[in-house]
Coordinates of C-alpha atoms in Angstrom, one line a residue:
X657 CA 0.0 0.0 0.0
X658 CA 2.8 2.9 0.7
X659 CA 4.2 1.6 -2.3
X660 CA 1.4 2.4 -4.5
X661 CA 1.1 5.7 -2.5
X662 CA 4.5 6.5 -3.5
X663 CA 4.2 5.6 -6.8
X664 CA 0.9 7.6 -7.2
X665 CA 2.4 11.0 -5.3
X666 CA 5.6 10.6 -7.7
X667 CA 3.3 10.2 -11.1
X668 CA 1.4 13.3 -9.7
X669 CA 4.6 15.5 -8.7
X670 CA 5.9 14.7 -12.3
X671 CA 2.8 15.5 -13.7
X672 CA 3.0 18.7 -12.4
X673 CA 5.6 19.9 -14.9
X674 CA 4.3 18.3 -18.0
X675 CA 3.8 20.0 -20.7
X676 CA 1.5 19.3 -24.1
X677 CA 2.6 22.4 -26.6
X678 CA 4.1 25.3 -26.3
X679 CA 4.1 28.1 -28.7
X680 CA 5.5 26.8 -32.0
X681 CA 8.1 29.0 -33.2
X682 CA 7.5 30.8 -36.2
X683 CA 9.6 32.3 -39.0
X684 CA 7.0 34.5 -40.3
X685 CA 7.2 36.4 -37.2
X686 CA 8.6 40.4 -36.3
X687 CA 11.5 40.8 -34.1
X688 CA 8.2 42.0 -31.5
X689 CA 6.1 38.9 -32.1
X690 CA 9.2 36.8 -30.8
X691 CA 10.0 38.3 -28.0
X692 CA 6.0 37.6 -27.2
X693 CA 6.6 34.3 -27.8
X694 CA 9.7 33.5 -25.7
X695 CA 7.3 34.2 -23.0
X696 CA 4.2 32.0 -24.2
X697 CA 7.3 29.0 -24.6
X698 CA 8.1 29.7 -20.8
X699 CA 4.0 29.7 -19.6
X700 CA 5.1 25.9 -20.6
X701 CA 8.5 25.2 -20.6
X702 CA 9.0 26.9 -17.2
X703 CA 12.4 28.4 -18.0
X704 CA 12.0 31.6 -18.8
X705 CA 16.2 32.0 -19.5
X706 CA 15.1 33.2 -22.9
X707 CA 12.6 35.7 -21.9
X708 CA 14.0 39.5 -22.2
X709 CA 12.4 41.5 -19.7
X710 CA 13.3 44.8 -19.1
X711 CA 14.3 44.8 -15.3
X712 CA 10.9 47.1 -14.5
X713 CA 8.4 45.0 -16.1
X714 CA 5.6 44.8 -14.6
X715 CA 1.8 42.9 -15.6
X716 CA -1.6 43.0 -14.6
X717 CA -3.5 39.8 -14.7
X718 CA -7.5 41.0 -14.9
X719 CA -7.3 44.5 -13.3
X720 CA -4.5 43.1 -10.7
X721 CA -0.7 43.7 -10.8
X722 CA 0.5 40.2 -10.2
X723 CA 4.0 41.1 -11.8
X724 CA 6.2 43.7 -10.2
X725 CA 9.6 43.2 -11.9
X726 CA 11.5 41.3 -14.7
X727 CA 13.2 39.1 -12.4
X728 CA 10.3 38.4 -10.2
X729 CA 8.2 37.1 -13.7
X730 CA 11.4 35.1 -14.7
X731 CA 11.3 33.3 -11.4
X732 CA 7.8 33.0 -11.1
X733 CA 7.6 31.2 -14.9
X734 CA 10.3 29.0 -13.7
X735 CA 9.3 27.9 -10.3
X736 CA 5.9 29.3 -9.9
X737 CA 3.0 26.9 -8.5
X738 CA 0.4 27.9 -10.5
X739 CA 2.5 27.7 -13.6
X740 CA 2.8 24.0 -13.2
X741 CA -0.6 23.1 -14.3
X742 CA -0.4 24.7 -17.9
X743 CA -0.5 21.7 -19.8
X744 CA -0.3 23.4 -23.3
X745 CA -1.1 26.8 -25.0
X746 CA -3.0 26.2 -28.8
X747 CA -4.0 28.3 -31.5
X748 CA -2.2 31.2 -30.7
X749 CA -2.3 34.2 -32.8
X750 CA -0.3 37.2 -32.5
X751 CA -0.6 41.2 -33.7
X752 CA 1.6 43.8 -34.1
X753 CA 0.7 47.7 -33.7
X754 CA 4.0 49.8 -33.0
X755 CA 5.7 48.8 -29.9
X756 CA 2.3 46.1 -29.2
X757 CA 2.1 42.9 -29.8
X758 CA -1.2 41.2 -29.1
X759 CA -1.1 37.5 -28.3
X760 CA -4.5 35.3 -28.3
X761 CA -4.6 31.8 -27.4
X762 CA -6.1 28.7 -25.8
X763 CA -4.4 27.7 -22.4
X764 CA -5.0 24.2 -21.2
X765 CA -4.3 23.2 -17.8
X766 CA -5.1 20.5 -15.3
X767 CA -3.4 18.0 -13.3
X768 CA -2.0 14.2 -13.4
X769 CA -2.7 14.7 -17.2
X770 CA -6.2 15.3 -17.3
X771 CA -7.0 18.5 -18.9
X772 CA -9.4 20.1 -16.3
X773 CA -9.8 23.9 -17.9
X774 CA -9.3 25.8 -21.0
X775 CA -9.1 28.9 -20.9
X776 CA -9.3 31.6 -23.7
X777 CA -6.5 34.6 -22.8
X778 CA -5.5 37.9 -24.7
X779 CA -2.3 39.5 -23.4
X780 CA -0.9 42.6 -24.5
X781 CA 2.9 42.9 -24.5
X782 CA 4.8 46.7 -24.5
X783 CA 7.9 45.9 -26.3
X784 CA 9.5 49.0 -27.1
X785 CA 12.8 48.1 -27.3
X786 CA 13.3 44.2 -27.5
X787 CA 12.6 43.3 -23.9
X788 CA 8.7 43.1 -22.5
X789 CA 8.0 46.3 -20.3
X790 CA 4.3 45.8 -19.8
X791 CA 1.8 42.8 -19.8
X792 CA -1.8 42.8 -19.6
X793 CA -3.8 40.0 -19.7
X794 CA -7.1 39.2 -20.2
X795 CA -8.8 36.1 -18.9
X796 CA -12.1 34.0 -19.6
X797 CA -12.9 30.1 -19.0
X798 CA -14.0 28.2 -22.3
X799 CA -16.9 26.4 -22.3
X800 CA -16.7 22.1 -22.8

């Protein structure tokens, strides 16, 4: 029996860090558009090593600043708890206006590899210069 329990709390731990896509890289895309994508990569890679934020990034996450600083986003993509049940991101799309890049997509996310929500998010990244200043993102649970 403490076998089994063992067994099943190491198949869950591991779970935790599995990931199904991540954000296909794409040739077609601006200097902009792939900076925004090193960051959808990390939502499922968690290593954000590639991710060039400017040191006073910050993001709000549905009206609430829930990043306060490039280095605090990196570590939180890498290590984060929350981060460990995005299973995949799909169907992303990106758009570019100036120094924003708009990036829609599906996020999938459960635990022990069962998908239990998808999610439909819009974030907006302020990339002036090659690193990510500003995030906003948008979020809203997907039906099915």
């Amino acid at each position: 029996m403490r076998l089994l329990s063992v067994t099943a709390t190491a198949a869950i731990l591991l779970s935790l860090g599995t990931a199904t896509a991540a954000a296909q890289p794409d040739p077609s895309d601006s200097p902009r558009q792939a900076v925004a994508r090193t960051y959808l990569d990390a939502l499922v890679s968690h290593d954000a090593g590639a991710v060039p934020f400017a040191p006073n990034a910050t993001r709000i996450e549905m009206g609430v600043q829930t990043g306060f600083s490039g280095p605090g986003m990196a570590a939180e993509l890498d290590h984060g708890p929350l981060q460990r049940a995005i299973q995949g991101i799909r169907n992303v799309t990106l758009v570019e206006t100036g120094d924003v890049v708009t990036a829609h997509y599906l996020l999938d996310a459960g635990l022990v590899g069962v998908r239990l929500a998808t999610v439909s998010i819009t974030e907006t990244f302020v990339i002036p210069d090659g690193t990510i200043h500003f995030i906003e993102a948008t979020i809203v649970p997907v039906a099915g």
